Structure formats: structure tokens, C-alpha cells
mmCIF file of C-alpha atoms in Angstrom:
data_model
loop_
_atom_site.group_PDB
_atom_site.id
_atom_site.type_symbol
_atom_site.label_atom_id
_atom_site.label_comp_id
_atom_site.label_asym_id
_atom_site.label_seq_id
_atom_site.Cartn_x
_atom_site.Cartn_y
_atom_site.Cartn_z
ATOM 1 C CA UNK A 96 38.770 70.537 -66.815
ATOM 2 C CA UNK A 97 34.861 70.736 -67.083
ATOM 3 C CA UNK A 98 34.647 67.800 -64.475
ATOM 4 C CA UNK A 99 37.023 69.586 -62.360
ATOM 5 C CA UNK A 100 34.823 73.018 -62.334
ATOM 6 C CA UNK A 101 31.717 70.698 -61.852
ATOM 7 C CA UNK A 102 33.432 69.210 -58.211
ATOM 8 C CA UNK A 103 34.531 72.657 -57.637
ATOM 9 C CA UNK A 104 30.856 74.284 -57.846
ATOM 10 C CA UNK A 105 29.455 71.369 -55.961
ATOM 11 C CA UNK A 106 32.365 71.397 -53.118
ATOM 12 C CA UNK A 107 33.279 75.134 -52.870
ATOM 13 C CA UNK A 108 34.828 74.886 -49.533
ATOM 14 C CA UNK A 109 36.580 71.635 -49.965
ATOM 15 C CA UNK A 110 38.153 73.028 -53.104
ATOM 16 C CA UNK A 111 39.257 76.340 -51.532
ATOM 17 C CA UNK A 112 40.491 74.578 -48.500
ATOM 18 C CA UNK A 113 42.324 72.372 -50.531
ATOM 19 C CA UNK A 114 43.789 75.131 -52.736
ATOM 20 C CA UNK A 115 44.614 76.805 -49.305
ATOM 21 C CA UNK A 116 46.747 73.661 -48.139
ATOM 22 C CA UNK A 117 48.496 73.646 -51.676
ATOM 23 C CA UNK A 118 49.828 76.909 -51.361
ATOM 24 C CA UNK A 119 51.064 76.878 -47.946
ATOM 25 C CA UNK A 120 52.770 73.626 -48.809
ATOM 26 C CA UNK A 121 54.865 75.787 -51.225
ATOM 27 C CA UNK A 122 56.189 77.934 -48.256
ATOM 28 C CA UNK A 123 56.710 74.887 -46.045
ATOM 29 C CA UNK A 124 57.548 71.850 -47.921
ATOM 30 C CA UNK A 125 55.963 68.523 -46.369
ATOM 31 C CA UNK A 126 58.288 67.338 -43.661
ATOM 32 C CA UNK A 127 57.827 65.257 -40.619
ATOM 33 C CA UNK A 128 56.050 68.362 -38.888
ATOM 34 C CA UNK A 129 52.951 67.423 -41.089
ATOM 35 C CA UNK A 130 52.008 64.458 -39.022
ATOM 36 C CA UNK A 131 51.226 66.818 -35.810
ATOM 37 C CA UNK A 132 48.913 68.763 -37.820
ATOM 38 C CA UNK A 133 45.884 66.769 -37.954
ATOM 39 C CA UNK A 134 43.616 66.542 -34.912
ATOM 40 C CA UNK A 135 42.774 62.724 -35.032
ATOM 41 C CA UNK A 136 40.392 62.823 -32.229
ATOM 42 C CA UNK A 137 38.029 65.227 -33.974
ATOM 43 C CA UNK A 138 38.384 63.464 -37.348
ATOM 44 C CA UNK A 139 37.070 60.202 -35.598
ATOM 45 C CA UNK A 140 34.381 61.525 -33.587
ATOM 46 C CA UNK A 141 32.906 63.420 -36.633
ATOM 47 C CA UNK A 142 33.077 59.981 -38.619
ATOM 48 C CA UNK A 143 31.605 58.202 -35.976
ATOM 49 C CA UNK A 144 28.816 60.670 -35.286
ATOM 50 C CA UNK A 145 28.189 60.897 -39.111
ATOM 51 C CA UNK A 146 27.631 56.777 -39.091
ATOM 52 C CA UNK A 147 25.478 56.711 -36.085
ATOM 53 C CA UNK A 148 23.078 59.423 -37.048
ATOM 54 C CA UNK A 149 22.840 58.154 -40.494
ATOM 55 C CA UNK A 150 21.660 55.022 -38.956
ATOM 56 C CA UNK A 151 19.278 56.386 -36.747
ATOM 57 C CA UNK A 152 18.055 58.432 -40.102
ATOM 58 C CA UNK A 153 17.691 55.017 -42.265
ATOM 59 C CA UNK A 154 15.571 53.385 -39.905
ATOM 60 C CA UNK A 155 12.714 56.103 -39.727
ATOM 61 C CA UNK A 156 13.865 57.505 -36.116
ATOM 62 C CA UNK A 157 13.617 61.024 -36.994
ATOM 63 C CA UNK A 158 10.332 60.647 -39.105
ATOM 64 C CA UNK A 159 8.518 58.813 -36.427
ATOM 65 C CA UNK A 160 9.064 61.878 -33.739
ATOM 66 C CA UNK A 161 8.447 64.180 -36.021
ATOM 67 C CA UNK A 162 5.090 62.660 -36.900
ATOM 68 C CA UNK A 163 4.187 61.833 -33.552
ATOM 69 C CA UNK A 164 4.806 65.618 -32.556
ATOM 70 C CA UNK A 165 2.825 67.266 -35.493
ATOM 71 C CA UNK A 166 -0.083 65.074 -34.983
ATOM 72 C CA UNK A 167 -1.603 67.965 -32.861
ATOM 73 C CA UNK A 168 -0.858 70.670 -34.929
ATOM 74 C CA UNK A 169 -3.695 72.629 -36.815
ATOM 75 C CA UNK A 170 -2.644 75.818 -37.615
ATOM 76 C CA UNK A 171 0.426 77.675 -39.324
ATOM 77 C CA UNK A 172 1.766 79.089 -36.050
ATOM 78 C CA UNK A 173 1.446 75.902 -34.467
ATOM 79 C CA UNK A 174 2.998 73.847 -37.365
ATOM 80 C CA UNK A 175 5.884 76.306 -37.407
ATOM 81 C CA UNK A 176 6.672 76.321 -33.655
ATOM 82 C CA UNK A 177 6.688 72.528 -33.708
ATOM 83 C CA UNK A 178 9.147 72.544 -36.390
ATOM 84 C CA UNK A 179 11.297 75.168 -35.282
ATOM 85 C CA UNK A 180 11.672 73.635 -31.586
ATOM 86 C CA UNK A 181 12.105 70.107 -33.303
ATOM 87 C CA UNK A 182 15.299 71.880 -35.357
ATOM 88 C CA UNK A 183 16.441 73.730 -32.150
ATOM 89 C CA UNK A 184 16.704 70.981 -29.775
ATOM 90 C CA UNK A 185 17.519 68.005 -32.263
ATOM 91 C CA UNK A 186 20.313 69.858 -33.808
ATOM 92 C CA UNK A 187 21.899 69.752 -30.254
ATOM 93 C CA UNK A 188 22.412 65.848 -30.655
ATOM 94 C CA UNK A 189 22.322 65.031 -34.090
ATOM 95 C CA UNK A 190 24.311 68.097 -35.613
ATOM 96 C CA UNK A 191 22.556 71.013 -37.695
ATOM 97 C CA UNK A 192 22.923 69.698 -41.032
ATOM 98 C CA UNK A 193 20.767 66.271 -40.071
ATOM 99 C CA UNK A 194 18.191 68.467 -38.320
ATOM 100 C CA UNK A 195 17.727 70.277 -41.485
ATOM 101 C CA UNK A 196 18.272 67.331 -43.916
ATOM 102 C CA UNK A 197 15.241 65.766 -42.001
ATOM 103 C CA UNK A 198 12.778 68.671 -41.236
ATOM 104 C CA UNK A 199 12.973 71.310 -43.976
ATOM 105 C CA UNK A 200 11.859 68.229 -46.348
ATOM 106 C CA UNK A 201 9.038 67.684 -44.425
ATOM 107 C CA UNK A 202 8.141 71.302 -44.150
ATOM 108 C CA UNK A 203 8.042 71.887 -47.668
ATOM 109 C CA UNK A 204 5.648 68.496 -47.939
ATOM 110 C CA UNK A 205 3.367 70.013 -45.134
ATOM 111 C CA UNK A 206 2.925 73.493 -46.995
ATOM 112 C CA UNK A 207 2.482 71.800 -50.447
ATOM 113 C CA UNK A 208 -1.243 71.504 -49.185
ATOM 114 C CA UNK A 209 -1.282 74.851 -47.089
ATOM 115 C CA UNK A 210 -0.647 77.100 -50.076
ATOM 116 C CA UNK A 211 1.160 79.964 -47.824
ATOM 117 C CA UNK A 212 4.131 80.825 -49.601
ATOM 118 C CA UNK A 213 5.466 83.780 -47.454
ATOM 119 C CA UNK A 214 4.823 81.420 -44.191
ATOM 120 C CA UNK A 215 6.472 78.514 -45.706
ATOM 121 C CA UNK A 216 9.498 80.789 -46.488
ATOM 122 C CA UNK A 217 9.955 82.239 -43.028
ATOM 123 C CA UNK A 218 9.456 78.512 -41.313
ATOM 124 C CA UNK A 219 12.466 77.475 -43.377
ATOM 125 C CA UNK A 220 14.539 80.300 -42.145
ATOM 126 C CA UNK A 221 13.658 80.159 -38.846
ATOM 127 C CA UNK A 222 14.354 76.560 -38.845
ATOM 128 C CA UNK A 223 17.413 77.006 -40.274
ATOM 129 C CA UNK A 224 18.271 79.516 -37.638
ATOM 130 C CA UNK A 225 17.278 77.181 -34.808
ATOM 131 C CA UNK A 226 19.149 74.296 -36.148
ATOM 132 C CA UNK A 227 22.480 76.846 -36.466
ATOM 133 C CA UNK A 228 21.942 78.455 -32.875
ATOM 134 C CA UNK A 229 20.668 74.674 -30.942
ATOM 135 C CA UNK A 230 23.541 73.043 -32.245
ATOM 136 C CA UNK A 231 25.958 75.438 -30.543
ATOM 137 C CA UNK A 232 24.874 74.345 -27.195
ATOM 138 C CA UNK A 233 26.575 71.131 -27.377
ATOM 139 C CA UNK A 234 30.071 69.984 -28.356
ATOM 140 C CA UNK A 235 28.403 67.187 -30.342
ATOM 141 C CA UNK A 236 25.965 69.746 -31.977
ATOM 142 C CA UNK A 237 28.011 71.006 -34.929
ATOM 143 C CA UNK A 238 31.955 70.030 -36.320
ATOM 144 C CA UNK A 239 33.311 73.541 -34.929
ATOM 145 C CA UNK A 240 31.946 72.570 -31.737
ATOM 146 C CA UNK A 241 33.685 69.189 -31.864
ATOM 147 C CA UNK A 242 36.649 70.556 -33.076
ATOM 148 C CA UNK A 243 37.188 73.324 -30.348
ATOM 149 C CA UNK A 244 36.185 71.189 -27.468
ATOM 150 C CA UNK A 245 38.823 68.842 -28.398
ATOM 151 C CA UNK A 246 41.543 71.162 -29.771
ATOM 152 C CA UNK A 247 41.701 73.217 -26.498
ATOM 153 C CA UNK A 248 40.987 70.425 -24.097
ATOM 154 C CA UNK A 249 37.639 72.337 -22.767
ATOM 155 C CA UNK A 250 36.278 71.213 -19.591
ATOM 156 C CA UNK A 251 32.632 70.340 -19.903
ATOM 157 C CA UNK A 252 31.486 73.240 -17.388
ATOM 158 C CA UNK A 253 33.666 76.050 -19.356
ATOM 159 C CA UNK A 254 31.704 75.001 -22.406
ATOM 160 C CA UNK A 255 28.323 75.154 -21.104
ATOM 161 C CA UNK A 256 28.978 78.137 -19.313
ATOM 162 C CA UNK A 257 29.966 79.645 -22.700
ATOM 163 C CA UNK A 258 27.559 78.534 -24.535
ATOM 164 C CA UNK A 259 24.410 78.432 -22.464
ATOM 165 C CA UNK A 260 23.542 82.423 -21.899
ATOM 166 C CA UNK A 261 23.600 82.608 -25.679
ATOM 167 C CA UNK A 262 21.681 79.472 -26.389
ATOM 168 C CA UNK A 263 18.473 80.735 -24.072
ATOM 169 C CA UNK A 264 18.639 83.854 -25.498
ATOM 170 C CA UNK A 265 18.800 82.690 -28.933
ATOM 171 C CA UNK A 266 16.141 80.283 -28.119
ATOM 172 C CA UNK A 267 13.727 83.151 -26.738
ATOM 173 C CA UNK A 268 14.066 85.211 -29.861
ATOM 174 C CA UNK A 269 13.023 82.125 -32.194
ATOM 175 C CA UNK A 270 10.176 81.450 -30.375
ATOM 176 C CA UNK A 271 9.159 85.201 -30.443
ATOM 177 C CA UNK A 272 9.687 85.169 -34.211
ATOM 178 C CA UNK A 273 7.810 81.965 -34.394
ATOM 179 C CA UNK A 274 4.544 83.636 -32.796
ATOM 180 C CA UNK A 275 4.327 86.079 -35.519
ATOM 181 C CA UNK A 276 3.411 83.126 -37.705
ATOM 182 C CA UNK A 277 -0.142 83.595 -38.652
ATOM 183 C CA UNK A 278 -2.859 81.129 -36.762
ATOM 184 C CA UNK A 279 -4.516 80.338 -40.156
ATOM 185 C CA UNK A 280 -6.011 76.565 -40.097
ATOM 186 C CA UNK A 281 -3.968 73.822 -42.271
ATOM 187 C CA UNK A 282 -5.416 72.591 -45.119
ATOM 188 C CA UNK A 283 -3.383 69.451 -44.880
ATOM 189 C CA UNK A 284 -3.448 67.009 -42.213
ATOM 190 C CA UNK A 285 -0.117 66.588 -40.605
ATOM 191 C CA UNK A 286 0.951 63.583 -39.130
ATOM 192 C CA UNK A 287 -1.590 61.041 -40.350
ATOM 193 C CA UNK A 288 1.212 59.619 -42.878
ATOM 194 C CA UNK A 289 1.797 55.965 -42.285
ATOM 195 C CA UNK A 290 5.456 55.210 -41.203
ATOM 196 C CA UNK A 291 6.953 51.629 -40.947
ATOM 197 C CA UNK A 292 7.863 50.208 -37.644
ATOM 198 C CA UNK A 293 11.047 51.067 -36.550
ATOM 199 C CA UNK A 294 13.203 47.850 -36.216
ATOM 200 C CA UNK A 295 14.438 47.130 -32.500
ATOM 201 C CA UNK A 296 17.803 45.478 -32.977
ATOM 202 C CA UNK A 297 19.238 48.202 -35.772
ATOM 203 C CA UNK A 298 17.738 50.915 -33.094
ATOM 204 C CA UNK A 299 19.267 49.466 -30.189
ATOM 205 C CA UNK A 300 22.777 49.386 -31.948
ATOM 206 C CA UNK A 301 22.505 52.472 -33.055
ATOM 207 C CA UNK A 302 21.337 54.227 -30.010
ATOM 208 C CA UNK A 303 24.561 52.311 -28.239
ATOM 209 C CA UNK A 304 26.959 53.751 -30.805
ATOM 210 C CA UNK A 305 25.386 57.083 -30.115
ATOM 211 C CA UNK A 306 25.952 56.816 -26.451
ATOM 212 C CA UNK A 307 29.802 55.423 -27.199
ATOM 213 C CA UNK A 308 30.109 58.812 -29.557
ATOM 214 C CA UNK A 309 28.725 60.977 -26.955
ATOM 215 C CA UNK A 310 31.321 59.273 -23.910
ATOM 216 C CA UNK A 311 34.131 59.582 -26.413
ATOM 217 C CA UNK A 312 33.796 63.368 -26.994
ATOM 218 C CA UNK A 313 33.505 63.730 -23.422
ATOM 219 C CA UNK A 314 37.055 61.774 -22.857
ATOM 220 C CA UNK A 315 35.230 58.899 -20.882
ATOM 221 C CA UNK A 316 36.109 56.127 -24.012
ATOM 222 C CA UNK A 317 39.380 56.477 -26.067
ATOM 223 C CA UNK A 318 38.557 57.432 -29.853
ATOM 224 C CA UNK A 319 40.322 54.191 -31.126
ATOM 225 C CA UNK A 320 37.693 52.268 -29.418
ATOM 226 C CA UNK A 321 34.598 54.089 -30.724
ATOM 227 C CA UNK A 322 36.164 53.818 -34.094
ATOM 228 C CA UNK A 323 36.203 50.082 -33.732
ATOM 229 C CA UNK A 324 33.014 49.655 -32.342
ATOM 230 C CA UNK A 325 31.298 51.809 -34.860
ATOM 231 C CA UNK A 326 32.974 50.422 -37.942
ATOM 232 C CA UNK A 327 32.276 46.862 -36.670
ATOM 233 C CA UNK A 328 28.671 47.309 -35.980
ATOM 234 C CA UNK A 329 27.884 49.286 -38.770
ATOM 235 C CA UNK A 330 29.220 46.587 -41.204
ATOM 236 C CA UNK A 331 27.216 44.119 -39.795
ATOM 237 C CA UNK A 332 24.132 46.314 -39.586
ATOM 238 C CA UNK A 333 24.079 48.265 -42.960
ATOM 239 C CA UNK A 334 27.299 48.765 -44.582
ATOM 240 C CA UNK A 335 25.804 50.732 -46.926
ATOM 241 C CA UNK A 336 25.820 53.366 -44.113
ATOM 242 C CA UNK A 337 29.735 53.978 -44.890
ATOM 243 C CA UNK A 338 28.735 55.778 -48.295
ATOM 244 C CA UNK A 339 26.429 58.088 -46.635
ATOM 245 C CA UNK A 340 29.450 59.916 -44.393
ATOM 246 C CA UNK A 341 30.433 63.368 -45.636
ATOM 247 C CA UNK A 342 33.825 62.755 -46.792
ATOM 248 C CA UNK A 343 34.176 66.265 -48.248
ATOM 249 C CA UNK A 344 33.652 67.655 -44.611
ATOM 250 C CA UNK A 345 36.185 65.401 -43.302
ATOM 251 C CA UNK A 346 38.759 66.500 -46.413
ATOM 252 C CA UNK A 347 37.869 70.110 -45.724
ATOM 253 C CA UNK A 348 38.928 69.453 -41.953
ATOM 254 C CA UNK A 349 42.204 67.730 -43.322
ATOM 255 C CA UNK A 350 43.323 70.374 -45.820
ATOM 256 C CA UNK A 351 42.668 73.066 -43.430
ATOM 257 C CA UNK A 352 44.941 71.631 -40.559
ATOM 258 C CA UNK A 353 47.726 71.305 -43.009
ATOM 259 C CA UNK A 354 46.917 75.056 -43.889
ATOM 260 C CA UNK A 355 46.780 76.309 -40.393
ATOM 261 C CA UNK A 356 49.632 73.894 -39.317
ATOM 262 C CA UNK A 357 51.936 75.521 -42.176
ATOM 263 C CA UNK A 358 51.038 79.075 -41.984
ATOM 264 C CA UNK A 359 51.766 78.960 -37.931
ATOM 265 C CA UNK A 360 55.037 77.568 -38.958
ATOM 266 C CA UNK A 361 55.775 80.992 -40.899
ATOM 267 C CA UNK A 362 57.101 83.719 -38.206
ATOM 268 C CA UNK A 363 55.684 86.706 -39.885
ATOM 269 C CA UNK A 364 52.016 85.242 -40.755
ATOM 270 C CA UNK A 365 51.783 83.951 -37.066
ATOM 271 C CA UNK A 366 52.575 87.262 -35.757
ATOM 272 C CA UNK A 367 50.374 88.981 -38.173
ATOM 273 C CA UNK A 368 47.171 86.803 -37.175
ATOM 274 C CA UNK A 369 47.888 86.847 -33.408
ATOM 275 C CA UNK A 370 48.139 90.639 -33.559
ATOM 276 C CA UNK A 371 44.846 90.909 -35.362
ATOM 277 C CA UNK A 372 43.070 88.101 -32.959
ATOM 278 C CA UNK A 373 44.210 90.020 -29.857
ATOM 279 C CA UNK A 374 41.274 91.081 -28.027
ATOM 280 C CA UNK A 375 38.991 90.735 -30.990
ATOM 281 C CA UNK A 376 38.514 87.062 -31.249
ATOM 282 C CA UNK A 377 34.668 87.385 -30.864
ATOM 283 C CA UNK A 378 34.251 90.043 -33.878
ATOM 284 C CA UNK A 379 36.822 88.383 -36.157
ATOM 285 C CA UNK A 380 35.557 84.943 -35.807
ATOM 286 C CA UNK A 381 32.175 85.981 -36.658
ATOM 287 C CA UNK A 382 33.291 88.378 -39.474
ATOM 288 C CA UNK A 383 35.364 85.755 -40.963
ATOM 289 C CA UNK A 384 32.867 83.184 -40.703
ATOM 290 C CA UNK A 385 30.503 85.267 -43.164
ATOM 291 C CA UNK A 386 33.252 84.627 -45.929
ATOM 292 C CA UNK A 387 34.492 80.848 -45.437
ATOM 293 C CA UNK A 388 31.848 80.014 -42.985
ATOM 294 C CA UNK A 389 32.130 78.925 -39.321
ATOM 295 C CA UNK A 390 33.950 75.260 -39.479
ATOM 296 C CA UNK A 391 37.077 76.463 -41.588
ATOM 297 C CA UNK A 392 37.174 79.919 -39.543
ATOM 298 C CA UNK A 393 37.302 77.663 -36.458
ATOM 299 C CA UNK A 394 39.960 75.664 -37.602
ATOM 300 C CA UNK A 395 42.057 78.306 -39.003
ATOM 301 C CA UNK A 396 41.866 80.737 -36.566
ATOM 302 C CA UNK A 397 42.348 78.487 -33.379
ATOM 303 C CA UNK A 398 46.043 78.429 -34.338
ATOM 304 C CA UNK A 399 46.378 82.218 -33.412
ATOM 305 C CA UNK A 400 44.915 82.177 -29.971
ATOM 306 C CA UNK A 401 44.080 80.989 -26.486
ATOM 307 C CA UNK A 402 40.887 82.248 -25.620
ATOM 308 C CA UNK A 403 38.803 79.367 -26.525
ATOM 309 C CA UNK A 404 35.763 80.775 -25.059
ATOM 310 C CA UNK A 405 35.621 83.764 -27.412
ATOM 311 C CA UNK A 406 36.762 82.151 -30.365
ATOM 312 C CA UNK A 407 33.810 79.361 -29.474
ATOM 313 C CA UNK A 408 31.262 82.078 -29.264
ATOM 314 C CA UNK A 409 32.350 83.990 -32.141
ATOM 315 C CA UNK A 410 32.152 81.152 -34.590
ATOM 316 C CA UNK A 411 29.069 79.871 -33.360
ATOM 317 C CA UNK A 412 27.349 82.879 -33.536
ATOM 318 C CA UNK A 413 29.184 83.525 -36.781
ATOM 319 C CA UNK A 414 26.777 80.991 -38.415
ATOM 320 C CA UNK A 415 24.369 83.377 -38.670
ATOM 321 C CA UNK A 416 24.528 86.322 -41.401
ATOM 322 C CA UNK A 417 25.036 84.997 -44.985
ATOM 323 C CA UNK A 418 23.918 81.907 -46.312
ATOM 324 C CA UNK A 419 27.304 80.772 -46.207
ATOM 325 C CA UNK A 420 28.318 81.363 -42.990
ATOM 326 C CA UNK A 421 27.201 77.948 -42.055
ATOM 327 C CA UNK A 422 27.343 75.344 -44.742
ATOM 328 C CA UNK A 423 23.828 73.907 -43.169
ATOM 329 C CA UNK A 424 22.262 77.078 -44.086
ATOM 330 C CA UNK A 425 22.819 75.839 -47.821
ATOM 331 C CA UNK A 426 21.294 72.783 -47.085
ATOM 332 C CA UNK A 427 18.090 74.972 -46.369
ATOM 333 C CA UNK A 428 18.086 77.106 -49.074
ATOM 334 C CA UNK A 429 18.953 73.976 -51.978
ATOM 335 C CA UNK A 430 15.858 72.365 -50.918
ATOM 336 C CA UNK A 431 13.811 75.322 -50.907
ATOM 337 C CA UNK A 432 15.377 76.601 -54.386
ATOM 338 C CA UNK A 433 14.403 73.232 -56.092
ATOM 339 C CA UNK A 434 10.957 73.213 -54.579
ATOM 340 C CA UNK A 435 7.511 74.176 -56.750
ATOM 341 C CA UNK A 436 6.888 77.735 -56.862
ATOM 342 C CA UNK A 437 9.918 78.510 -54.924
ATOM 343 C CA UNK A 438 11.063 82.526 -54.676
ATOM 344 C CA UNK A 439 14.405 82.387 -54.224
ATOM 345 C CA UNK A 440 14.727 86.199 -54.182
ATOM 346 C CA UNK A 441 12.285 86.608 -51.289
ATOM 347 C CA UNK A 442 13.619 83.929 -49.371
ATOM 348 C CA UNK A 443 17.228 85.500 -49.273
ATOM 349 C CA UNK A 444 15.805 88.577 -48.503
ATOM 350 C CA UNK A 445 13.777 87.127 -45.121
ATOM 351 C CA UNK A 446 16.946 85.059 -44.635
ATOM 352 C CA UNK A 447 18.964 88.057 -44.541
ATOM 353 C CA UNK A 448 16.803 90.160 -42.330
ATOM 354 C CA UNK A 449 16.066 87.264 -39.755
ATOM 355 C CA UNK A 450 19.896 86.315 -39.854
ATOM 356 C CA UNK A 451 21.463 89.445 -39.742
ATOM 357 C CA UNK A 452 19.038 91.081 -37.265
ATOM 358 C CA UNK A 453 19.646 87.972 -34.819
ATOM 359 C CA UNK A 454 23.447 88.022 -35.298
ATOM 360 C CA UNK A 455 23.715 91.949 -34.231
ATOM 361 C CA UNK A 456 21.481 91.412 -31.007
ATOM 362 C CA UNK A 457 23.683 88.001 -30.003
ATOM 363 C CA UNK A 458 27.075 89.580 -30.766
ATOM 364 C CA UNK A 459 26.270 92.387 -28.712
ATOM 365 C CA UNK A 460 25.082 90.273 -25.700
ATOM 366 C CA UNK A 461 28.216 87.872 -26.243
ATOM 367 C CA UNK A 462 30.387 90.921 -26.116
ATOM 368 C CA UNK A 463 28.803 91.877 -22.542
ATOM 369 C CA UNK A 464 29.056 88.121 -21.542
ATOM 370 C CA UNK A 465 32.719 87.785 -22.238
ATOM 371 C CA UNK A 466 33.819 90.917 -21.036
ATOM 372 C CA UNK A 467 31.765 91.214 -17.713
ATOM 373 C CA UNK A 468 31.155 87.711 -16.759
#
């Protein structure tokens, strides 16, 4: 029991999704219909992206890019601007989780010598918002986009028309908040760390696989071919990468597929959720994301509405707000809380002010966009 509780504490979303799936199975016993629940394409695409991005990280691609961009940074404001922009734009391709896993530890290292705790908190909070908001701009930026893009068979043009206005506005807001950082000189000298040379052959393989993943998401290459190519090439390049895939996230998707598939077969439950969602997709999805995070919210609510654009916008903007609204936000908090001289209470205060403030503005603009455009 003690081990089970420790596991639950470490993977609360997976635990909740598993419990939800098991409860739903009491109402709809397993049968042949279960085979249609899981979206195979989403699971394959997510798994292949995990392996490919893990490969790029393992050979130091992100560290090289970061250090090169930081060489000219000389003030706290410029460091913050660099890091926030890196998180925003890199998350579009490598997902919000990977962006934060890469740049938050670097931020903590840089600010170790700067000694400005308030600015350190503000930069990490802005990085977190930037990763969550930048990732919403592309179908591969985060798991909920990958799922909704495939589940609704969205046209690429429709996706970008839906997300582009909110993305541009969020970028402008983040830019403005970054300029509020002080112009005090950095005590340390970021960018002078010597990094190993990136091996050319593995880099070429991982970049090729990344291109294959993108083409698979945009339905140019079949998902089974993407899976075969990724599995074979990763095995020969570095089979240790298989251990770095987020199998808990994949398990969470499977559990929620089962849960949503089951409750959609209960007429009363389906009618209730469909009624609640009708015309309120943006608000309901953003609100539910605050409680169970935006990935499970996207999977759960997709079974009760055909309004893909409103749901897509709602779960992405809903990644702002509480620390659990986007699981990527917990990555930043965990890194910061374990750092020396951290002040978790102050961090959560600044995090809440920035996130809820941006959430209110972006939701209002999103509502106007859906209503009049």
C-alpha cells in the first residue's frame, strides 16, 4: 500500500485517469467496442516524437543553441528575453515539456551567480507561460493539439487560423512582461561554458526522424511507417532512449480513451455533457483544465462536442491558471522548489498573478474571435 501511495503521489493524473477508467468499466463491461476507443495514430505519433526529441536532447542540440544565443546577453532583462523567446518558439516543435526541461535548469544555473531572486522567479514563470502558449501554435507543440488534430481530422489551415491570433497576442503580452525585468548587469558570464561537439551522424538521423514525425502528423506518411522507422533507427543509434519516453503520459491517454469511450455509451451521461458543452466549449474546457489539466480535459470533452475550434482554443488557453492546468507547469515548479534559496510561496503568488491575468485577457479575446470571426 505504501508503494502504491508513493506511485500515486508521483503520477496523480495517471492515477486519476486509471481510477476513472476502472469505474467506467463497472457501467460498461469490456466488450468488442473497447477496440475502437483508442486513437492509434495519436499514441504512435506521441511516442515517436518523444523518442526523437529525447535523441536530440541526448546529443546536446538544445544546449548548443541556447549557449550560442546567450553569448550576447549582458543584463537580466536580455537574459530573460532570450530565455522566454527560446521557450515560446522551441515549444512549437519540441513540445512545452521538453522546452521547460531544457531551459529552466539553465535559468537556475545562470541566476545562481546573478543573485536576484525576484527576477529569477519572474523569468521562470514567464518561461513556463511561454512554453505553454508557444506550444499551442502547432499540431505537434503539445499532446492535446496532437490528439485533437487527429481526432477531429482538422484541416491544417483551420488549425492555424484558430490558434494564430491567440498565439500572436500571447507573444506580445509575454514580450511586454519581459521588458519589465530589470536592466541590472549579470554577475555571471553566460555562454562561456564549453560544450561537446554535436555528433553529425546521430544528429542527421534524429533530424530525419523529426521530419518523418511532422509528415506523419500532417498525414503525408502513414503512422505505422513512422513507428517502424523510429523504432529501428533509435535502436541502432541509442536504444537507451526507449527508457526516456513518457510512458505514464501514454498510459494516461489510454485510460482516458477508455473512460470517455465508456461514458459516451451511457445515454444519460452523454446527454448531460453534450448539453453542458453546447455553446460553452471555450469556457467549459478552460475551466475543466484548471482541475484535471488540459490534456485529460481535451480527451474527455472531445466525445461531447463537434466544435473542434472552440475546444482546441479552450484547452490550450486553459493551460494558464493553476499549476496543474498544464502538467508542464509542474516541471518548472519542481525544478524551482528544489533549487537553493527557493521561495515556493512567492513563486506561486507571482505564477498565479501572471497566469490568471493572461488567462482572463486571452479568453476574452478568444471568445470574441469565435463569436465574430
